[in-house]
Coordinates of C-alpha atoms and ligand atoms in Angstrom, one line a residue:
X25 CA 123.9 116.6 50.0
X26 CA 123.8 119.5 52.2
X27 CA 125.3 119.7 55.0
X28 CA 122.2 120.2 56.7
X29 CA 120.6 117.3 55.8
X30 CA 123.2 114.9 57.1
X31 CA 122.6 116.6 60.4
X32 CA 119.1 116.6 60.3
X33 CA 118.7 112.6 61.9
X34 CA 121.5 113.4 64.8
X35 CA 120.0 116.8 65.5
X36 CA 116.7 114.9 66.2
X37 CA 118.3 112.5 68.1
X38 CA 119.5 114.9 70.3
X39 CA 116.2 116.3 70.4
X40 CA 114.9 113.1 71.4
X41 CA 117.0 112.6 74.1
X42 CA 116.8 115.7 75.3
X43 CA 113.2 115.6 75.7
X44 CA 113.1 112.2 77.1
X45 CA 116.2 111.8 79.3
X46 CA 119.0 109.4 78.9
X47 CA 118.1 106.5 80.8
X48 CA 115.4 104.4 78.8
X49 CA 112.3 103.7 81.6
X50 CA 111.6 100.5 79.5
X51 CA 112.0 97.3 81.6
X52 CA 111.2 95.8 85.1
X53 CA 112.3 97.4 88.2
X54 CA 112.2 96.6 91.6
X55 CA 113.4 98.2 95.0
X56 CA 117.4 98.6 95.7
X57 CA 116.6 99.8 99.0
X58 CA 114.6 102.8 100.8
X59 CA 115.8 105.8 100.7
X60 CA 115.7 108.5 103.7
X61 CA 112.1 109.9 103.9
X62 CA 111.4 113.3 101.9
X63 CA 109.2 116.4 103.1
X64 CA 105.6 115.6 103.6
X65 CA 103.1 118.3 101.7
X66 CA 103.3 120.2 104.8
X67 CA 107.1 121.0 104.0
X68 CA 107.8 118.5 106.9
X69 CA 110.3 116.1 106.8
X70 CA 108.8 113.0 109.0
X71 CA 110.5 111.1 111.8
X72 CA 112.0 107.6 111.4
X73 CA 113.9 105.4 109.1
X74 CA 114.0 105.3 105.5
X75 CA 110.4 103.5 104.4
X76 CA 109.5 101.9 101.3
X77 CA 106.1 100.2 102.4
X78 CA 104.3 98.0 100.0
X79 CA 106.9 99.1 97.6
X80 CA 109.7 97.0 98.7
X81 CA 108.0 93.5 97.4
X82 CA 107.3 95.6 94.0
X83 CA 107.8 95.0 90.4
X84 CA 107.3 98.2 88.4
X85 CA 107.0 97.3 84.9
X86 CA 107.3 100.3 82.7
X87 CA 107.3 100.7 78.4
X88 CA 108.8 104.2 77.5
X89 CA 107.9 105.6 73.6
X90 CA 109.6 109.2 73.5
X91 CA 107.3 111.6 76.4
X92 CA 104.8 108.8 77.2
X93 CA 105.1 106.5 79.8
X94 CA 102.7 102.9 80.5
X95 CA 103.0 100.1 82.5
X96 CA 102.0 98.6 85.5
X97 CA 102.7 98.0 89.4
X98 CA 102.4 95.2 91.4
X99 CA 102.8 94.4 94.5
X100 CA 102.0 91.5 97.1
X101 CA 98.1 92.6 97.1
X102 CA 97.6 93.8 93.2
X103 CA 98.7 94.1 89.9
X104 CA 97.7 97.5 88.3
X105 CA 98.4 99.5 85.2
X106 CA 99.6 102.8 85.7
X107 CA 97.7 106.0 84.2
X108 CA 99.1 109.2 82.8
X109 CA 102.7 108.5 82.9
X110 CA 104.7 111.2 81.4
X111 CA 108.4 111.7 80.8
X112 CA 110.2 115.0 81.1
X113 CA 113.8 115.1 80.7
X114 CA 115.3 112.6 83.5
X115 CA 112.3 112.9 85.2
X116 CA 108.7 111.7 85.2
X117 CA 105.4 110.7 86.9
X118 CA 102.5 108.7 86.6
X119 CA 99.6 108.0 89.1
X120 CA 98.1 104.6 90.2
X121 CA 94.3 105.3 90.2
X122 CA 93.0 102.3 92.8
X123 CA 89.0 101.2 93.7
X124 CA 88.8 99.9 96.9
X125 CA 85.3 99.4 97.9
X126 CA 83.7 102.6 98.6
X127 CA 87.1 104.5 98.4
X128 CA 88.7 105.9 94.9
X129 CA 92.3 106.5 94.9
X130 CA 94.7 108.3 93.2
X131 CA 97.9 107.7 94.2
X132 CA 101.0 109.9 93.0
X133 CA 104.5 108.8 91.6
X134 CA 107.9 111.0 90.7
X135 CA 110.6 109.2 89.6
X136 CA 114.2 110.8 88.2
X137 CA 116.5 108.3 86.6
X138 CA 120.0 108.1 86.5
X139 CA 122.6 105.8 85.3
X140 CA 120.2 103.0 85.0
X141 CA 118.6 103.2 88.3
X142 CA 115.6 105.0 89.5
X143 CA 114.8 107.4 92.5
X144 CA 111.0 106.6 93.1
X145 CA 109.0 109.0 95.5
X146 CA 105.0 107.9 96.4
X147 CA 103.0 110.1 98.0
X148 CA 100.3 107.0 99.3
X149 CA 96.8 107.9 100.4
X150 CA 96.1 108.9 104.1
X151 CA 98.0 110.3 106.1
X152 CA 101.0 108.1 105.4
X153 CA 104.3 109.9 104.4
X154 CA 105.6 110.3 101.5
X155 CA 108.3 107.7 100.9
X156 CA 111.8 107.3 98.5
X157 CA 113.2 104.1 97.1
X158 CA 116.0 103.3 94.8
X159 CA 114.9 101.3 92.0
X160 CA 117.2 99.1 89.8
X161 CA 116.3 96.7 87.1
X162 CA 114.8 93.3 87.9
X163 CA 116.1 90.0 87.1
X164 CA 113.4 87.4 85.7
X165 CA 114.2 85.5 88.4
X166 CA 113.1 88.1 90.7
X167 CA 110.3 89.2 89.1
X168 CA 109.1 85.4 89.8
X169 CA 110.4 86.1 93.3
X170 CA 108.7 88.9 94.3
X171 CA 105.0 90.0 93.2
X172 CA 105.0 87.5 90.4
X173 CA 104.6 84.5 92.5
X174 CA 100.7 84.3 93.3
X175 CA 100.2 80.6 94.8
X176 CA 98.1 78.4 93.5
X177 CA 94.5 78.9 93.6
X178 CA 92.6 76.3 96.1
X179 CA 88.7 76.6 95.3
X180 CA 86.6 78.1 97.5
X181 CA 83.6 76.6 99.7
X182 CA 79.8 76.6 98.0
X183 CA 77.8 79.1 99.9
X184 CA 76.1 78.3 102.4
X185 CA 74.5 80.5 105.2
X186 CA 76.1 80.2 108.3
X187 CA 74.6 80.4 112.0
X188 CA 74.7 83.2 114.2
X189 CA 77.9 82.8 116.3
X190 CA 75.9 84.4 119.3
X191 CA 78.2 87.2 119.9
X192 CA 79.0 90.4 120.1
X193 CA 75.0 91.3 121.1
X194 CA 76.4 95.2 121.0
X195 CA 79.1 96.4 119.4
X196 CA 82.6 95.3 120.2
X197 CA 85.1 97.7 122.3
X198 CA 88.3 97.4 122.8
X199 CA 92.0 98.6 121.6
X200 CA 93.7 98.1 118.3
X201 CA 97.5 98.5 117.7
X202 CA 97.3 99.5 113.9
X203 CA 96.2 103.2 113.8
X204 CA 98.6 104.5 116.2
X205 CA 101.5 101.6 115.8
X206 CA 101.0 100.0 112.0
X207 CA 103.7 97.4 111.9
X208 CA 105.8 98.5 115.2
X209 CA 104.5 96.6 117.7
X210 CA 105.9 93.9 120.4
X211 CA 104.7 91.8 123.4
X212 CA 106.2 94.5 125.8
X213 CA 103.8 97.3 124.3
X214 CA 101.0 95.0 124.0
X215 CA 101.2 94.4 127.9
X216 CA 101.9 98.5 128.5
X217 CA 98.7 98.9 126.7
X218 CA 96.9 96.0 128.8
X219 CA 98.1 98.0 132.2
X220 CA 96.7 100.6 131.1
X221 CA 93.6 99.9 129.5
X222 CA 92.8 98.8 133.3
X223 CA 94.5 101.4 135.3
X224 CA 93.1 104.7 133.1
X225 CA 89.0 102.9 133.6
X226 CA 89.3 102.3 129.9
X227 CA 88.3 98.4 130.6
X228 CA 85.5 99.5 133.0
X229 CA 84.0 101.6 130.7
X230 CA 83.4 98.5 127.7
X231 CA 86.6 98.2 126.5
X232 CA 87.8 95.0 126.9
X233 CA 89.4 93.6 123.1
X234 CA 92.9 94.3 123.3
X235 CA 93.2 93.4 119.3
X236 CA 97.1 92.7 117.6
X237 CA 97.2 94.0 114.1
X238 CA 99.3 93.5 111.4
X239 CA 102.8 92.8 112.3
X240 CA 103.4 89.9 114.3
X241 CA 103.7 87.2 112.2
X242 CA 107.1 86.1 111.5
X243 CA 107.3 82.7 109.3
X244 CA 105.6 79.2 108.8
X245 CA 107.8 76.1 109.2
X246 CA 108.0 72.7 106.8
X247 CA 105.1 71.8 109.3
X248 CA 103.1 75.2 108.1
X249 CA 102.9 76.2 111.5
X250 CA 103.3 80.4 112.0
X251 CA 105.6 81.5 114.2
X252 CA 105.2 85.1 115.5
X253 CA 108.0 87.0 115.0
X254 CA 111.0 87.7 117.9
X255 CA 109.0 90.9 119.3
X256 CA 106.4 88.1 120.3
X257 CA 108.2 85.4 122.4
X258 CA 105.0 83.7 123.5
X259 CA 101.7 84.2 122.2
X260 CA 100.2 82.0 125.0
X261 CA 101.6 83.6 128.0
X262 CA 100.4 87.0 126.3
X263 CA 97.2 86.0 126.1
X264 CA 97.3 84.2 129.3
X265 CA 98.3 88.0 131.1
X266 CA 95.7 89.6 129.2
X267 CA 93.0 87.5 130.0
X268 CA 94.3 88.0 133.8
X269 CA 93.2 91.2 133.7
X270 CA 90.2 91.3 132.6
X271 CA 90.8 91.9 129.2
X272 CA 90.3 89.5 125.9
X273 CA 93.1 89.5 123.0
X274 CA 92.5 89.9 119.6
X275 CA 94.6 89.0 116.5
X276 CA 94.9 89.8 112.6
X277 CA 95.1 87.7 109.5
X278 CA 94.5 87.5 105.7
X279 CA 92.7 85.0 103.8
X280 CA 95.2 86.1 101.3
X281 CA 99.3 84.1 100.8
X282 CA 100.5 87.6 102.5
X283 CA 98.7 90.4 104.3
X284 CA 98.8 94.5 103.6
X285 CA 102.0 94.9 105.5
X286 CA 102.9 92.2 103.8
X287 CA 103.0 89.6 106.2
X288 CA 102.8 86.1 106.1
X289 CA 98.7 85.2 106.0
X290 CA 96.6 82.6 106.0
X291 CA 95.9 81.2 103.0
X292 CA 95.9 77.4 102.5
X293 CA 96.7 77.1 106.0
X294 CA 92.6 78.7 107.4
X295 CA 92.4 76.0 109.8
X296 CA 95.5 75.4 111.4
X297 CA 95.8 79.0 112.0
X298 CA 93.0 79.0 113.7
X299 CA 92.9 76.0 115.5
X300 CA 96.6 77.9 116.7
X301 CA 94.7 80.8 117.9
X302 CA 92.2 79.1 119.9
X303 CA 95.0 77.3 121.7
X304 CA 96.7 80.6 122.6
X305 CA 93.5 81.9 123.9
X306 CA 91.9 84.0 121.3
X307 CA 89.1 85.6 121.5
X308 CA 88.7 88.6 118.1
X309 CA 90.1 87.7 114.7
X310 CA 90.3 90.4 112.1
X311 CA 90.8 88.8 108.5
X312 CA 91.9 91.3 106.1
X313 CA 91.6 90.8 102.4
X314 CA 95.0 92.3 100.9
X315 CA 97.0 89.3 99.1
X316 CA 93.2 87.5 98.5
X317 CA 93.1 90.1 95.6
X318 CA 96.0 88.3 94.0
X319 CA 94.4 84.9 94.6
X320 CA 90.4 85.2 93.9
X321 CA 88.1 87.2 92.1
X322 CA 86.0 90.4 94.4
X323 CA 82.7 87.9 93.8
X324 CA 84.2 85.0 95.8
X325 CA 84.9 87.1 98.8
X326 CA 81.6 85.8 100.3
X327 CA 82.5 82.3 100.1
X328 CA 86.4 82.9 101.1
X329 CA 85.4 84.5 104.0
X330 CA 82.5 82.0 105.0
X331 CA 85.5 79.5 104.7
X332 CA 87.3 80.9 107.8
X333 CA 83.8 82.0 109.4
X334 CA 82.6 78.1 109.6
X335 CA 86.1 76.9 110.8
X336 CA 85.6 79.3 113.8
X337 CA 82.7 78.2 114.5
X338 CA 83.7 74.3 115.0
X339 CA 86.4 75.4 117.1
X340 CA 85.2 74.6 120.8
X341 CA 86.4 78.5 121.4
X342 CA 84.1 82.1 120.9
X343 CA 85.7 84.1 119.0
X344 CA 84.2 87.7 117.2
X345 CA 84.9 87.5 113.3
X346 CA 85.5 91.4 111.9
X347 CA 85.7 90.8 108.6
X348 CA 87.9 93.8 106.8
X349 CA 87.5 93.5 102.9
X350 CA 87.2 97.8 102.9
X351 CA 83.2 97.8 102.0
X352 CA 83.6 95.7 98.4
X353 CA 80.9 93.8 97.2
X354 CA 78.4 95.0 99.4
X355 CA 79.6 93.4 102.4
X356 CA 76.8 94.2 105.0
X357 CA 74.1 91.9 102.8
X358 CA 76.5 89.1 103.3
X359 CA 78.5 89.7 106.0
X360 CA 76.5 87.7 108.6
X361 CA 75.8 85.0 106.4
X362 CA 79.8 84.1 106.2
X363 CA 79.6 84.1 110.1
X364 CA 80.5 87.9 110.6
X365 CA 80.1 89.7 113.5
X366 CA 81.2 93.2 111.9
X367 CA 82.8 94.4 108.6
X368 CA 84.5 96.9 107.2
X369 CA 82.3 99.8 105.1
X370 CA 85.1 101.7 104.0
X371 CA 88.8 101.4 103.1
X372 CA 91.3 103.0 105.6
X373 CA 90.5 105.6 108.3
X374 CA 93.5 108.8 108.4
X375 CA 94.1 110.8 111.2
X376 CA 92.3 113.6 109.8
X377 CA 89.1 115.5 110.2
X378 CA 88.7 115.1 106.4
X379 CA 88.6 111.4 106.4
X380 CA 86.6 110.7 109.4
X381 CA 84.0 113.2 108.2
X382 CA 84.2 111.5 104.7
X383 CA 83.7 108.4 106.2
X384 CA 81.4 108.4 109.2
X385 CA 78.8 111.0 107.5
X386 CA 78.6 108.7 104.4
X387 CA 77.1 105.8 106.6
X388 CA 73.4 107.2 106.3
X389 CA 72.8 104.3 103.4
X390 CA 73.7 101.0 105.4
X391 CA 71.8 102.0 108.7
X392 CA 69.3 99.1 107.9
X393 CA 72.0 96.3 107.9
X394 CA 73.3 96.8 111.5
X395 CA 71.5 94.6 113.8
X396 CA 72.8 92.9 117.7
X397 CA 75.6 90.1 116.7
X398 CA 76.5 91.9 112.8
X399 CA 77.4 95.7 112.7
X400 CA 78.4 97.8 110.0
X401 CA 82.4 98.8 111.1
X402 CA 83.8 102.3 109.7
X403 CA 86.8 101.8 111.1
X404 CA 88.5 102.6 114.2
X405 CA 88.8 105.2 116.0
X406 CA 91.3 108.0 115.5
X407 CA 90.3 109.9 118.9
X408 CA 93.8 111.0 120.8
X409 CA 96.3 110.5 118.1
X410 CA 96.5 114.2 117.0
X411 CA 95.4 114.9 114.0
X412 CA 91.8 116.4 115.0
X413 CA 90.9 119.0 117.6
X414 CA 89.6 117.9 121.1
X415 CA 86.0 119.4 119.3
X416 CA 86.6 117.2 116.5
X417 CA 87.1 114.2 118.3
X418 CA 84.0 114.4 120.3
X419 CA 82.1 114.8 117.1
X420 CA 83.8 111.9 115.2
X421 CA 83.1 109.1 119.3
X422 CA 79.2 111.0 119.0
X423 CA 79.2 110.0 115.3
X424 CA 80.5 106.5 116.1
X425 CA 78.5 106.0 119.2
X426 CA 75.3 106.8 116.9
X427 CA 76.1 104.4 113.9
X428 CA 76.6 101.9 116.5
X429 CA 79.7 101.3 115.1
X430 CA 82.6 98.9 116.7
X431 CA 84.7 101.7 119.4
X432 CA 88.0 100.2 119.2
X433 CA 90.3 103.0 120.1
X434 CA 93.3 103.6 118.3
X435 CA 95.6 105.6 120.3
X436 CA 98.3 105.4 122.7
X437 CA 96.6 104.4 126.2
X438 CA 100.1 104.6 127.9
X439 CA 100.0 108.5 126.9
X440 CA 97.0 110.4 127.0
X441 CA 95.4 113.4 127.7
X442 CA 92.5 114.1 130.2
X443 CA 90.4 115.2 127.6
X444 CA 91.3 112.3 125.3
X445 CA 90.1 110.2 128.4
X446 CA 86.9 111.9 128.9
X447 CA 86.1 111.5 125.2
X448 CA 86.6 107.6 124.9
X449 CA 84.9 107.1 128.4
X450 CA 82.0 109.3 129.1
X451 CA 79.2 106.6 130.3
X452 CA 76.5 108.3 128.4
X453 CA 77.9 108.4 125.3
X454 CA 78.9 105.0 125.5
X455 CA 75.5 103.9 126.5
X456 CA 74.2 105.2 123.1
X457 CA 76.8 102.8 121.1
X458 CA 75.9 100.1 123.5
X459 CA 72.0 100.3 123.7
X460 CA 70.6 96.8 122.9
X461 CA 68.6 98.0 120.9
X462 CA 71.1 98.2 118.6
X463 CA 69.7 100.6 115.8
X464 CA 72.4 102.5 113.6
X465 CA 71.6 106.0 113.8
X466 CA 69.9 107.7 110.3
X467 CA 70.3 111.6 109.3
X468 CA 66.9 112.6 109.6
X469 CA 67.7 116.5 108.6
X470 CA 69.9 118.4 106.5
X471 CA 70.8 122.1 106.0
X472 CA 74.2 122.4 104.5
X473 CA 76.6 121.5 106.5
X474 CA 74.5 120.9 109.4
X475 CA 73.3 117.5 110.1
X476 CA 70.6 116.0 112.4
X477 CA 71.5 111.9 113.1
X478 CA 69.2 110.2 115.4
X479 CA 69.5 106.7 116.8
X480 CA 66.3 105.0 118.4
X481 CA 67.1 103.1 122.2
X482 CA 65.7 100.6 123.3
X483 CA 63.6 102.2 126.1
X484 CA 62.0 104.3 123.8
X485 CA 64.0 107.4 123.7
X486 CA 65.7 108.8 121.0
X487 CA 69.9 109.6 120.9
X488 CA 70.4 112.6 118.5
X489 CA 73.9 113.9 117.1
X490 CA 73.3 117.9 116.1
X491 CA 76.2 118.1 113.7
X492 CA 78.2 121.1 112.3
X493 CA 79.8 120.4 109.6
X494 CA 80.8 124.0 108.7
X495 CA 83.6 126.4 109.1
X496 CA 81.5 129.2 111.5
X497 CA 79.2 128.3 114.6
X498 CA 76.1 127.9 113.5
X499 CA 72.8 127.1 115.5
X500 CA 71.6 123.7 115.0
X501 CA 67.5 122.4 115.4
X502 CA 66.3 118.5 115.9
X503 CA 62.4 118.8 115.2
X504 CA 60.4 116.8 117.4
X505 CA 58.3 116.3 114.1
X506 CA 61.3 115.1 111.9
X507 CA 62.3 112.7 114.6
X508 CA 58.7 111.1 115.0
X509 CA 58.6 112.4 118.8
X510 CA 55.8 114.4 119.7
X511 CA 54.3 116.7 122.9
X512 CA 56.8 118.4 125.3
X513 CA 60.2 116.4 125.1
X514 CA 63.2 116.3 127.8
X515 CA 66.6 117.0 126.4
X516 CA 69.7 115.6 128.0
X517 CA 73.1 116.6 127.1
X518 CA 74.8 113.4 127.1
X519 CA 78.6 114.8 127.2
X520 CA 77.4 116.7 130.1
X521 CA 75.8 114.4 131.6
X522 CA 73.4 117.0 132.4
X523 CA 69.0 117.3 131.6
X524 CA 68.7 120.5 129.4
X525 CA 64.9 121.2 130.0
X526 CA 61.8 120.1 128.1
X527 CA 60.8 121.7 124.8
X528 CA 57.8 121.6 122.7
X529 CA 58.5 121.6 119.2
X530 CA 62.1 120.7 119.0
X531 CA 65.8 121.8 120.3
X532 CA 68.4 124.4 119.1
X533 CA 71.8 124.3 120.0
X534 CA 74.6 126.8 119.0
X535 CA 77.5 123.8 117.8
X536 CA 80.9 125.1 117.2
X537 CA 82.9 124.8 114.0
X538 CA 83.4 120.6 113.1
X539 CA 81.3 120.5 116.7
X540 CA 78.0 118.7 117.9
X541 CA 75.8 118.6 120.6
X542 CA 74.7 115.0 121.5
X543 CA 71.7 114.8 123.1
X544 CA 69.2 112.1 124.8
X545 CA 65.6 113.1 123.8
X546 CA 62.1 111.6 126.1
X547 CA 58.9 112.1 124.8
X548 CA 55.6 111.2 126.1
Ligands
GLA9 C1 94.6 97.2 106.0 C2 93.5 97.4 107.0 C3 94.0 98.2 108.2 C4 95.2 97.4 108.8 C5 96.3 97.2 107.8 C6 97.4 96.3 108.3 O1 95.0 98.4 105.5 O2 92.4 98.0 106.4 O3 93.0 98.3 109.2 O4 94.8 96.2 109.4 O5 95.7 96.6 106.6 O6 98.4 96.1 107.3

């Protein structure tokens, strides 16, 4: 034999490795611990301690055959296969491609491996930062332990049409900790942001639901009974100061064994969670889907939800039921039926001009299902936390004001501006959101990327949003004729609080870049 030849199987072995890295991905992995957080796209590294988010309760199950890489991630909330995973050296990637309701995702992974462990870098969707973990291999036990364990499925009620719960005749205002705060919230903060939802004029100008998110739960006892966690001493005497001032307090559960900050929820203990809530004095639940994907099928989200919707409405207490199940299964047809007082159209809002235009102009469809006591809910409200000009937050409270969508303000009340103020509390442009009427706005008028919404009020005028969605100013025109408004018609700025002047055929306005002018029209 030539020499050659006998070298030919360890030269391709060395090929082989060298192509694919020594450490073979094959196997289970699961989260060491989080590692400090890398740059952002923007080159920035981001502020805080190491995060490893819905990664830490992960098992990543990965096959390995030479460059290709499959397998599948699950978490708390779902159990996914991976798509194009590939394997370079010590290195590789593969993205998670997610459907949530109206919203496609494709989330990015980078890993690098080394002796047998894993450095695993996420870039999640939103505005989130990008996030490190150390992965090591997973025991079988933990694997069991951690997103294995789904708990055993308890059937759901038949459905059956519930009554309207007589609330929320307009839609809800108030205050909600997640956009601003996610998990890192406390009793303290809540009762900061209670001070000042009074003391800015924020209360006296509709807001009054001061709604906990995610992130107070700590755990249930052998009696089932959940605790909050340390950072909330006494749910009771929280409520009990909030409802002092004027305000109502709000809370946030799943119908799932563990919510999307993965939390301890409500599943197989619905009613005496709630009965607990009524006793502490609460007035808005939120029930958010997450770990229900690991328990029921999309198609029994109707019924799960009625579940909780019928238990609230036995308890001798009212209390607003948002349902948040990110716009799946065409929510709004249902949504009242399983005692809802507003859902969720979409997945989750970023602090970004790109997803709140994304979101609020792709609304136009589910105008007809909004009605007084059920409302369409695109998700909170970003105004104030930074990531949109003062322009483009007046355009994304006009949008919201015209959908009639739910105004619960996600920023920091304890610190803000005069202009973020004016934008959350400007009477006129509330009174469009809060018009009994209660019509969502339609777009009744396109050109490009300018946009004519316009929302019928009760007293017979019409609110219209002239939007401009573009990059340059741009003059905008609402036709009287395309708006079913005829004669001369008065024009009133409603941010200025100020009557234009009458017009015959319709109105111009020059609107600034990501602007609008938002204007109360009277005809004849
Ligand atoms: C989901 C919801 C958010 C928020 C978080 C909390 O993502 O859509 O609004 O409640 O869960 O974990």
């Amino acid at each position: 034999m030539k020499p050659g030849r006998a070298l030919l199987p360890l030269l391709l072995l060395a090929a082989v490795v060298a192509c694919t890295g020594r450490t073979d991905l094959t196997g289970k992995w699961v989260v060491e611990k989080a590692l400090p957080r890398p740059a952002g796209p923007d080159g920035e590294t981001p502020e805080g301690p190491p995060g490893g988010g819905p990664l830490m309760d992960a098992v990543i199950a990965l096959q390995q055959d030479g460059t290709n890489l499959t397998g599948a991630l699950g978490t708390h909330m779902f159990d996914r296969p991976i798509s194009d995973g590939t394997v370079k050296g010590d290195t590789f990637s593969f993205v998670l491609k997610m459907e949530i309701g109206t919203q496609k995702m494709e989330i990015p992974f980078s890993g690098k491996a080394m002796d047998d462990k894993i450095e695993l870098t996420v870039q999640p969707p939103g505005d989130m930062p990008p996030m490190t973990v150390l992965l090591r291999r997973a025991t079988d036990e933990e694997v069991l332990a951690r997103a294995g364990t789904v708990p055993e499925r308890i059937e759901p009620p038949e459905i059956q049409p519930l009554p309207d719960n007589g609330l929320a005749r307009t839609p809800p205002m108030g205050w909600n900790s997640w956009n601003c705060f996610h998990l890192d919230i406390t009793d303290a903060m809540i009762r900061e942001i209670a001070d000042a939802m009074v003391e800015s004029g924020m209360r006296d100008a509709g807001y009054v639901y001061l709604n906990i998110d995610d992130g107070w739960q700590g755990e249930r006892d052998e009696d089932g009974v959940l605790h909050p966690n340390e950072r909330f001493p006494d749910m009771k005497a929280l409520a009990d100061h909030v409802h002092e001032k004027g305000l109502k307090l709000g809370i946030y559960t799943s119908p799932g064994h563990r919510t999307c900050g993965n939390k301890e929820g409500s599943y197989g203990h619905e009613e005496q969670d709630a009965r607990m809530f009524a006793e502490w004095g609460i007035d808005y639940i939120k029930y958010d889907w997450c770990g229900a994907f690991r328990i029921y099928e999309n198609h029994e989200m109707q019924a799960v939800y009625q579940k909780m919707g019928a238990i609230l409405q036995a308890l001798d207490r009212p209390i607003v039921y948002s349902l948040c199940q990110y716009g799946m299964e065409d929510v709004w047809k249902w949504g009242p039926d399983a005692g809802g007082n507003l859902w969720r159209t979409t997945g989750d809002i970023g602090n970004s001009w790109e997803s709140m235009e994304q979101i609020g102009f792709d609304q136009e469809p589910l105008g007809e299902w909004a009605r007084p006591g059920h409302w369409n809910d695109p998700d909170m409200l970003e105004v104030g936390n930074g990531g949109m000009t003062h322009t483009e937050d007046r355009t994304h409270m006009s949008l919201w004001t015209l959908l009639a969508a739910p105004l619960l303000a996600g920023n920091d009340l304890r610190d803000m501006s005069p202009e973020t103020l004016e934008t959350l509390t400007n009477p006129e442009v509330i009174a469009i959101n809060q018009d009994p009427l209660g019509r969502q706005a339609r777009r009744v008028a396109q050109d490009g990327e300018l946009e004519v919404w316009a929302k019928p009020l009760e007293d017979g005028r019409v609110a219209a949003g002239l939007f401009n969605r573009g990059e340059e100013a741009a003059p905008v025109t609402a036709r009287w004729s395309e708006l079913e408004l005829g004669g001369i018609v008065q024009v009133r700025d409603a941010w200025a609080r100020k009557d234009v002047g009458a017009f015959p055929d319709g109105f111009t306005a020059e609107v600034e870049p990501h602007g609008v002018a938002l204007v109360v029209l009277k005809g004849r």
